[in-house]
PDB file of C-alpha atoms in Angstrom:
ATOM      1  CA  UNK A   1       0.000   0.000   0.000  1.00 82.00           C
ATOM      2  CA  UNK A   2       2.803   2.466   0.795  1.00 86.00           C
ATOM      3  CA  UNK A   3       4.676   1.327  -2.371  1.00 90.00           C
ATOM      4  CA  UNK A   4       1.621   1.983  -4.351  1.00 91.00           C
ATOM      5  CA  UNK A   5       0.974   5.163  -2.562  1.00 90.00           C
ATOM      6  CA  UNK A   6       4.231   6.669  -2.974  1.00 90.00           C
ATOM      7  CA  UNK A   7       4.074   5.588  -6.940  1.00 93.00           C
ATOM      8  CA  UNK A   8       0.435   7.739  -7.302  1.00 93.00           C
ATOM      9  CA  UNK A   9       2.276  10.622  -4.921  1.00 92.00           C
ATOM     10  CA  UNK A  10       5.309  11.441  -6.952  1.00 93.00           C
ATOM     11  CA  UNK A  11       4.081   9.987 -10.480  1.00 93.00           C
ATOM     12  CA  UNK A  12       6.459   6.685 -10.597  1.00 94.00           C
ATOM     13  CA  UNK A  13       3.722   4.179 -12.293  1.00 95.00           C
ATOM     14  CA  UNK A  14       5.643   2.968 -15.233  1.00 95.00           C
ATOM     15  CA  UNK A  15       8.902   4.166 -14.291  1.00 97.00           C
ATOM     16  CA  UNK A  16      12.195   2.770 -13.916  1.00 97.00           C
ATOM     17  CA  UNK A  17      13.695   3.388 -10.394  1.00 97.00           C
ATOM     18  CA  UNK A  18      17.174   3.900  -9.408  1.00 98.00           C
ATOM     19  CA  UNK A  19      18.142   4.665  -6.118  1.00 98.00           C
ATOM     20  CA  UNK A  20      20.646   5.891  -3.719  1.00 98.00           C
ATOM     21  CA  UNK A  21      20.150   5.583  -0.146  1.00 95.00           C
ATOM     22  CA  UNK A  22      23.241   7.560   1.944  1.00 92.00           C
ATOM     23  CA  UNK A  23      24.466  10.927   3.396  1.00 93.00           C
ATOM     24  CA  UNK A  24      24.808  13.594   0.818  1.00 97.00           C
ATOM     25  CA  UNK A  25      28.653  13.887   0.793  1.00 95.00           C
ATOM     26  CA  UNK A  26      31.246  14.201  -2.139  1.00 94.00           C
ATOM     27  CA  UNK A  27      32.541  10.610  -2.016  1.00 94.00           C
ATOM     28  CA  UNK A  28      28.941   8.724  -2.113  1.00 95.00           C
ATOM     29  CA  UNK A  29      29.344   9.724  -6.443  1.00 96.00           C
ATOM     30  CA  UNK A  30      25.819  10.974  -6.331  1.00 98.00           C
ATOM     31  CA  UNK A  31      27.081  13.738  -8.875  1.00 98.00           C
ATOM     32  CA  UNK A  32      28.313  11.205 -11.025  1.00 98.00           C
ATOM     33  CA  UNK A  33      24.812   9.041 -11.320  1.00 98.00           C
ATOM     34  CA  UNK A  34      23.168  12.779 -11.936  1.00 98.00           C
ATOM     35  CA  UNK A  35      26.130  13.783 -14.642  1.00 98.00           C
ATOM     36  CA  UNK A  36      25.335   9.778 -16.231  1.00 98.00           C
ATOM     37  CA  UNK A  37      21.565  10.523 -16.743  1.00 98.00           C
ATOM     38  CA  UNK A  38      21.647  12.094 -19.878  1.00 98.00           C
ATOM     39  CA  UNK A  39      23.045   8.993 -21.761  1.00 98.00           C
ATOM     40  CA  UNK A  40      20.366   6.664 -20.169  1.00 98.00           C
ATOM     41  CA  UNK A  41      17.773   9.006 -20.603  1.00 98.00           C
ATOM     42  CA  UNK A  42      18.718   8.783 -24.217  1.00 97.00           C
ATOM     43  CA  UNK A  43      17.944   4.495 -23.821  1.00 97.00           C
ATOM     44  CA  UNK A  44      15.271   4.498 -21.032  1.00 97.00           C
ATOM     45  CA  UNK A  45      13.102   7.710 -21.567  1.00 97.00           C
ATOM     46  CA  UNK A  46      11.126   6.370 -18.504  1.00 97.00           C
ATOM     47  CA  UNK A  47      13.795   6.590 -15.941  1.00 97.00           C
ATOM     48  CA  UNK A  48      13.632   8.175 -12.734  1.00 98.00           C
ATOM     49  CA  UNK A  49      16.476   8.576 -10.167  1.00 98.00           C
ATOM     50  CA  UNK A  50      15.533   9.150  -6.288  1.00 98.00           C
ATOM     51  CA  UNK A  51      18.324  10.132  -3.846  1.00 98.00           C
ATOM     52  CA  UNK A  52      17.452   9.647  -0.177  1.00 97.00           C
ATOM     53  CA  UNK A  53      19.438  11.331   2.753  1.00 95.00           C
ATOM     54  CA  UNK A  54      21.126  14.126   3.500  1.00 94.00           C
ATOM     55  CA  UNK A  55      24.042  16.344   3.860  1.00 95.00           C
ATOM     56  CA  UNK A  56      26.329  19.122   2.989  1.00 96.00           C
ATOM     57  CA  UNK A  57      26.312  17.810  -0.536  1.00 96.00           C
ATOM     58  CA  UNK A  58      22.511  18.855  -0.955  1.00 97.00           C
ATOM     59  CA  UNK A  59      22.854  22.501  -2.528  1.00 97.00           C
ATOM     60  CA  UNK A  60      25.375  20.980  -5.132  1.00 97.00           C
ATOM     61  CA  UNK A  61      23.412  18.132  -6.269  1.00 98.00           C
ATOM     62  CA  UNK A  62      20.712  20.719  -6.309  1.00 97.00           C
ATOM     63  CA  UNK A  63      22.514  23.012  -8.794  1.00 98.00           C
ATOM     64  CA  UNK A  64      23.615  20.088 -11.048  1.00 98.00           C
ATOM     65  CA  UNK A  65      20.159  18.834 -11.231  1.00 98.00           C
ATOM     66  CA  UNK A  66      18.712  22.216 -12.089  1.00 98.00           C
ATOM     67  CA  UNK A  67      21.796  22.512 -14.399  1.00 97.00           C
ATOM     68  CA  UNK A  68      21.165  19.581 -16.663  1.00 97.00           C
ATOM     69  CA  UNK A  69      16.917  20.138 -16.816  1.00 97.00           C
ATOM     70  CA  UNK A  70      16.731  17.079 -14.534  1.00 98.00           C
ATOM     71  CA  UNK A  71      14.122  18.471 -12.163  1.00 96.00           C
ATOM     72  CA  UNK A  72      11.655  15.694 -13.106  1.00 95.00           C
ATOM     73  CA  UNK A  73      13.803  13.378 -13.228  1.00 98.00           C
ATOM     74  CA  UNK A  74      15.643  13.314 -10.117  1.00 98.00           C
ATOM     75  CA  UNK A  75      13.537  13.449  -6.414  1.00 97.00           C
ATOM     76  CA  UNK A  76      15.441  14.196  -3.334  1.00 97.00           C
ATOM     77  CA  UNK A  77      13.651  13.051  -0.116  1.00 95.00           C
ATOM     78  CA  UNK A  78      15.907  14.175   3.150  1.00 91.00           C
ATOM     79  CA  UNK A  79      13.303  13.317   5.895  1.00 84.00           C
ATOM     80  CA  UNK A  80      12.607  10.040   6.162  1.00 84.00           C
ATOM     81  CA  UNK A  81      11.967   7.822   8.970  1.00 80.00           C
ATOM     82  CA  UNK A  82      14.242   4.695   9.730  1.00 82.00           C
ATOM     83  CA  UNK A  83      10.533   2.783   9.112  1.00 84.00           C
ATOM     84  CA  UNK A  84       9.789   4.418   5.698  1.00 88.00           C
ATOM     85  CA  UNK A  85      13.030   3.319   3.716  1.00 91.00           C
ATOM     86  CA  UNK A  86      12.267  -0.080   3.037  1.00 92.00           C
ATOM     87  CA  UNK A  87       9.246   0.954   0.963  1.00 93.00           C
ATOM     88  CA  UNK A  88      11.487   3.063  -1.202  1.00 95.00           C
ATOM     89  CA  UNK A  89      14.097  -0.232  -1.506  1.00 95.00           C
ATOM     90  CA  UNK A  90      11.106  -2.260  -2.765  1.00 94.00           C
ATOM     91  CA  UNK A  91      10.258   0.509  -5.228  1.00 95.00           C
ATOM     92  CA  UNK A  92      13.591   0.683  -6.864  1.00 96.00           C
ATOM     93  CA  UNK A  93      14.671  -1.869  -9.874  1.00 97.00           C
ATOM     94  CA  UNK A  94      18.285  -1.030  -9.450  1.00 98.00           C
ATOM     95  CA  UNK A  95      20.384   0.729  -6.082  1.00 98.00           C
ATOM     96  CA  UNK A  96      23.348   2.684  -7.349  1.00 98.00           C
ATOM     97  CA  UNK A  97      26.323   4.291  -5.141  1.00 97.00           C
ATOM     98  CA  UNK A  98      29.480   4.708  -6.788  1.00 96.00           C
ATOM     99  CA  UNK A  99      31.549   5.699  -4.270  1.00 94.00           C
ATOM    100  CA  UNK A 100      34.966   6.851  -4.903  1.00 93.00           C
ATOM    101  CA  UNK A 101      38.280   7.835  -2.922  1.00 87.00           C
ATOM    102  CA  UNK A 102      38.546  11.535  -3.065  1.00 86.00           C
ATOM    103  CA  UNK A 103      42.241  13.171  -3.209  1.00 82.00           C
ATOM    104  CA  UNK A 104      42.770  14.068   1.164  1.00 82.00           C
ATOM    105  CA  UNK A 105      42.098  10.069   1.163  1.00 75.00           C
ATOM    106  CA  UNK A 106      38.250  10.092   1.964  1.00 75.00           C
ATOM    107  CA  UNK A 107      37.494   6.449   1.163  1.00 78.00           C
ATOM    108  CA  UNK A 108      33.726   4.511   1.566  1.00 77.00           C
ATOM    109  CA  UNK A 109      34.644   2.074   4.488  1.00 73.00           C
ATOM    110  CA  UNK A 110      32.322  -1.700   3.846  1.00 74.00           C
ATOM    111  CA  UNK A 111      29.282   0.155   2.592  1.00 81.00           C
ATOM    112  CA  UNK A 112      26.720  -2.355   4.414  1.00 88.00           C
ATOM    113  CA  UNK A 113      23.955  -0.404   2.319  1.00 93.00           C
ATOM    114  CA  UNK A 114      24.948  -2.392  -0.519  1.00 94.00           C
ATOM    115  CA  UNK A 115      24.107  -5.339   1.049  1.00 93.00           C
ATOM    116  CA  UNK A 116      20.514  -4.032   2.507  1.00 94.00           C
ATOM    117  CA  UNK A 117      20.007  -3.377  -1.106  1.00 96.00           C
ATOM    118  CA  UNK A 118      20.330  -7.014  -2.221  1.00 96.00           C
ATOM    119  CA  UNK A 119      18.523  -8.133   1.176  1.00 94.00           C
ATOM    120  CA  UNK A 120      15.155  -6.185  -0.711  1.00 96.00           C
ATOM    121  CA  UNK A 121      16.405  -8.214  -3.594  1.00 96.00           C
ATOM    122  CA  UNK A 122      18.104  -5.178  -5.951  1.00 97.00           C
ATOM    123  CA  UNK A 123      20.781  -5.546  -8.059  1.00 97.00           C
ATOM    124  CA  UNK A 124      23.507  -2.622  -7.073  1.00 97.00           C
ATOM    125  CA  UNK A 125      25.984  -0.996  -8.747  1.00 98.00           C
ATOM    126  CA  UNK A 126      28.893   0.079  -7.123  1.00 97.00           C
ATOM    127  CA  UNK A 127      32.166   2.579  -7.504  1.00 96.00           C
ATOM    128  CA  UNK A 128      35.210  -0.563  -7.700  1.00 94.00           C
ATOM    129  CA  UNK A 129      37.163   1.218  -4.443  1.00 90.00           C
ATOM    130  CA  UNK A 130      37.274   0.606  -1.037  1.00 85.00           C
ATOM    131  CA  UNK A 131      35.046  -1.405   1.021  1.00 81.00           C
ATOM    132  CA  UNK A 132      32.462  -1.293  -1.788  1.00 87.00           C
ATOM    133  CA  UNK A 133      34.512  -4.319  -3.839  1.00 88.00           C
ATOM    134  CA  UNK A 134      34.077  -6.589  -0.403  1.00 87.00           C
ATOM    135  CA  UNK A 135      29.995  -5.726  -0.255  1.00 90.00           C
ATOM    136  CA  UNK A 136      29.882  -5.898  -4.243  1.00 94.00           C
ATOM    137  CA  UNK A 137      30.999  -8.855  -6.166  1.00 93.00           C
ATOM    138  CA  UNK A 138      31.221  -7.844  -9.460  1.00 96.00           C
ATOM    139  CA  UNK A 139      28.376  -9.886 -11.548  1.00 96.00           C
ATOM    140  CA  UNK A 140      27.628 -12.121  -8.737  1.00 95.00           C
ATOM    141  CA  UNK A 141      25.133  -9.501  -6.348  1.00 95.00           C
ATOM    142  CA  UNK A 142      25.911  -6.165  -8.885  1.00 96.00           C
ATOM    143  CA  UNK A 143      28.337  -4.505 -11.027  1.00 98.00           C
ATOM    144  CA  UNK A 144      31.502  -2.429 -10.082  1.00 97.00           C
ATOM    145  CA  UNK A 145      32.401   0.550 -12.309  1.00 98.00           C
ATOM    146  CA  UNK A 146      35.376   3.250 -12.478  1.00 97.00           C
ATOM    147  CA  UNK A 147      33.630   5.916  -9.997  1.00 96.00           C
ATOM    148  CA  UNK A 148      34.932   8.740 -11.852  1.00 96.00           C
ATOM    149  CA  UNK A 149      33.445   7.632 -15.512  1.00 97.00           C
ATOM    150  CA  UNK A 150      29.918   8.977 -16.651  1.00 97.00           C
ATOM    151  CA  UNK A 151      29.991   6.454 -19.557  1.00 97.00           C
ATOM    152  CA  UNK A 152      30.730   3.639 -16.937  1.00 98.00           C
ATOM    153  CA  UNK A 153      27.550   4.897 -14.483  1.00 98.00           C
ATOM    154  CA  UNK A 154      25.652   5.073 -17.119  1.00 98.00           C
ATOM    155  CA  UNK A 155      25.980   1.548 -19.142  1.00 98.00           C
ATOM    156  CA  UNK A 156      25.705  -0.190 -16.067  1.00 98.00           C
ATOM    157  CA  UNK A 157      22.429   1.303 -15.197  1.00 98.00           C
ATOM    158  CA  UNK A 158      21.088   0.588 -18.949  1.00 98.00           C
ATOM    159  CA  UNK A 159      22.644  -2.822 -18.548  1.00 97.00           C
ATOM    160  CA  UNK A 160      20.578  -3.627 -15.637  1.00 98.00           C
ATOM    161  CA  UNK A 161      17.434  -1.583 -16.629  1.00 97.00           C
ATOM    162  CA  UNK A 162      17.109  -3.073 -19.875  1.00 97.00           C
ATOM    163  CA  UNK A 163      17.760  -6.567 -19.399  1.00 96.00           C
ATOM    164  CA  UNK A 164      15.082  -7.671 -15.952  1.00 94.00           C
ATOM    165  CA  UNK A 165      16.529 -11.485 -16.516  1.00 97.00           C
ATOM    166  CA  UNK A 166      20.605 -10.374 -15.146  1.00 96.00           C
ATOM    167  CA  UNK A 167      19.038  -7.579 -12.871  1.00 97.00           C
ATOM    168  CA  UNK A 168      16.983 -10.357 -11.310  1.00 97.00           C
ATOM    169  CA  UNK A 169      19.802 -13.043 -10.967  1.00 97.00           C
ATOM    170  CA  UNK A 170      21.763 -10.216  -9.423  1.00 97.00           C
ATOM    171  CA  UNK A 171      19.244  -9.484  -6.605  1.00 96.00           C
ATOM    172  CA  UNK A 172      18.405 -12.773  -6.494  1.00 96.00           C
ATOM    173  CA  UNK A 173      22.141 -13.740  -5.787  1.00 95.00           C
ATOM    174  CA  UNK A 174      23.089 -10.889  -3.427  1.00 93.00           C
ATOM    175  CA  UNK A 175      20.113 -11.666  -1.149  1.00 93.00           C
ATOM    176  CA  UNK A 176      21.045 -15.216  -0.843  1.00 92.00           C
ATOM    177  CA  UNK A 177      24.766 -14.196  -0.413  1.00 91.00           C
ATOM    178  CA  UNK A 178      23.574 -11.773   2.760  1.00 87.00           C
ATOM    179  CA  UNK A 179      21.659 -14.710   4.125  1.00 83.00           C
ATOM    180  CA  UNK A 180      24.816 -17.221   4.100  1.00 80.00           C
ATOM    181  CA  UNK A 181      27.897 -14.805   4.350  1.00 75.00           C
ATOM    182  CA  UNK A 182      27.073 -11.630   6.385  1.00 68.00           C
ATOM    183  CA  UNK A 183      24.729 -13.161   9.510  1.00 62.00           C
ATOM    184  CA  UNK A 184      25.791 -12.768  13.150  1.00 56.00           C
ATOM    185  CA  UNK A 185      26.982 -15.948  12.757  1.00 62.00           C
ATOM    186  CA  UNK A 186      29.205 -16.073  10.215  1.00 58.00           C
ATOM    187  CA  UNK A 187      30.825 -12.730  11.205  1.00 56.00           C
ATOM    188  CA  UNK A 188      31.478 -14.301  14.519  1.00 60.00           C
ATOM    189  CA  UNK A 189      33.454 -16.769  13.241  1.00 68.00           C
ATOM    190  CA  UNK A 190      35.428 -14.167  11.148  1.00 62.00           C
ATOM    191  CA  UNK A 191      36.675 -12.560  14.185  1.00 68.00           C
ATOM    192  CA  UNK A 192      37.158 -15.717  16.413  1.00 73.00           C
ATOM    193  CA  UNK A 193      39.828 -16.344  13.573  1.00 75.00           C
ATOM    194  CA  UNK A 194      41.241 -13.571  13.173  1.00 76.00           C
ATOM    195  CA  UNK A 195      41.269 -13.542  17.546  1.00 77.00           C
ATOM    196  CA  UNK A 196      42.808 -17.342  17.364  1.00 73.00           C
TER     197      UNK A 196
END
């Protein structure tokens, strides 16, 4: 019902849903999924890219948005309650964050929103730095791309968008993979072992 709701609310019937879910800060790439729109706009005319969260990164992203004509096709929602983000992970086909290492060393540390992505069942698409390569396994739960390219943000999103059959196996994968590798009880182990 809130899925549906939200879809009637903000006109997303028929729409293909990316999504980033994080604080609004330089290193999370969120400029680089807005900069890659464009090109899949040009593939999927019915694409739609909501950011959630935020941060000092908000005016920026703003601009750019407002910069490119993107004002339909990008929502920002900054207010949301821990209880009302699920809905918004069921409503997205793909969850994007291409985090990169910025130049005074700023680096994403494990980036366990990746794997609450593929818990919903989402393929995700991550920046192939950092802690993101350990929560991403490139085509086994998502895709890892350069964080710095456009072109590489943006034919991963097509890639995913237009063929539903790999997105699928993706989520499909990476949910399985959270339920095996990251429980309590496997991460336990981990750090008996590394105690031992």
């Amino acid at each position: 019902q809130k899925i549906e709701e939200l879809k009637t609310k903000y006109n997303l019937h028929n729409k293909k849903i990316i999504l980033t879910l994080g604080r609004l800060v330089e290193r999370k790439g969120h400029d680089k999924v807005i900069q890659s729109l464009p090109k899949v706009l040009e593939k999927i005319s019915n694409c739609v890219y909501i950011i959630v969260g935020h941060g000092p990164y908000y005016k920026y992203l703003r601009e750019l948005v407002d910069g490119l004509s993107l004002q339909d096709k990008v929502l920002f929602f900054n207010d949301l309650l821990d209880s009302e983000l699920p809905s918004f992970y069921h409503l997205a086909d793909v969850f994007i964050m291409p985090s990169r290492q910025l130049d005074d060393g700023d680096i994403e540390g494990f980036g366990i929103v990746y794997l609450e992505a593929n818990s919903f069942g989402k393929p995700t698409i991550a920046g192939r730095v950092g802690g993101a390569v350990e929560a991403v396994e490139h085509n086994v739960n998502g895709l890892l791309v350069d964080p710095h390219s456009t072109n590489e943000i943006s034919q991963a999103i097509i890639s995913l968008l237009e063929n539903e059959k790999k997105a699928k196996e993706l989520g499909e994968r990476g949910k399985l993979r959270v339920v095996k590798q990251f429980n309590w009880l496997e991460q336990a182990k981990k750090i008996i072992q590394i105690l031992s």
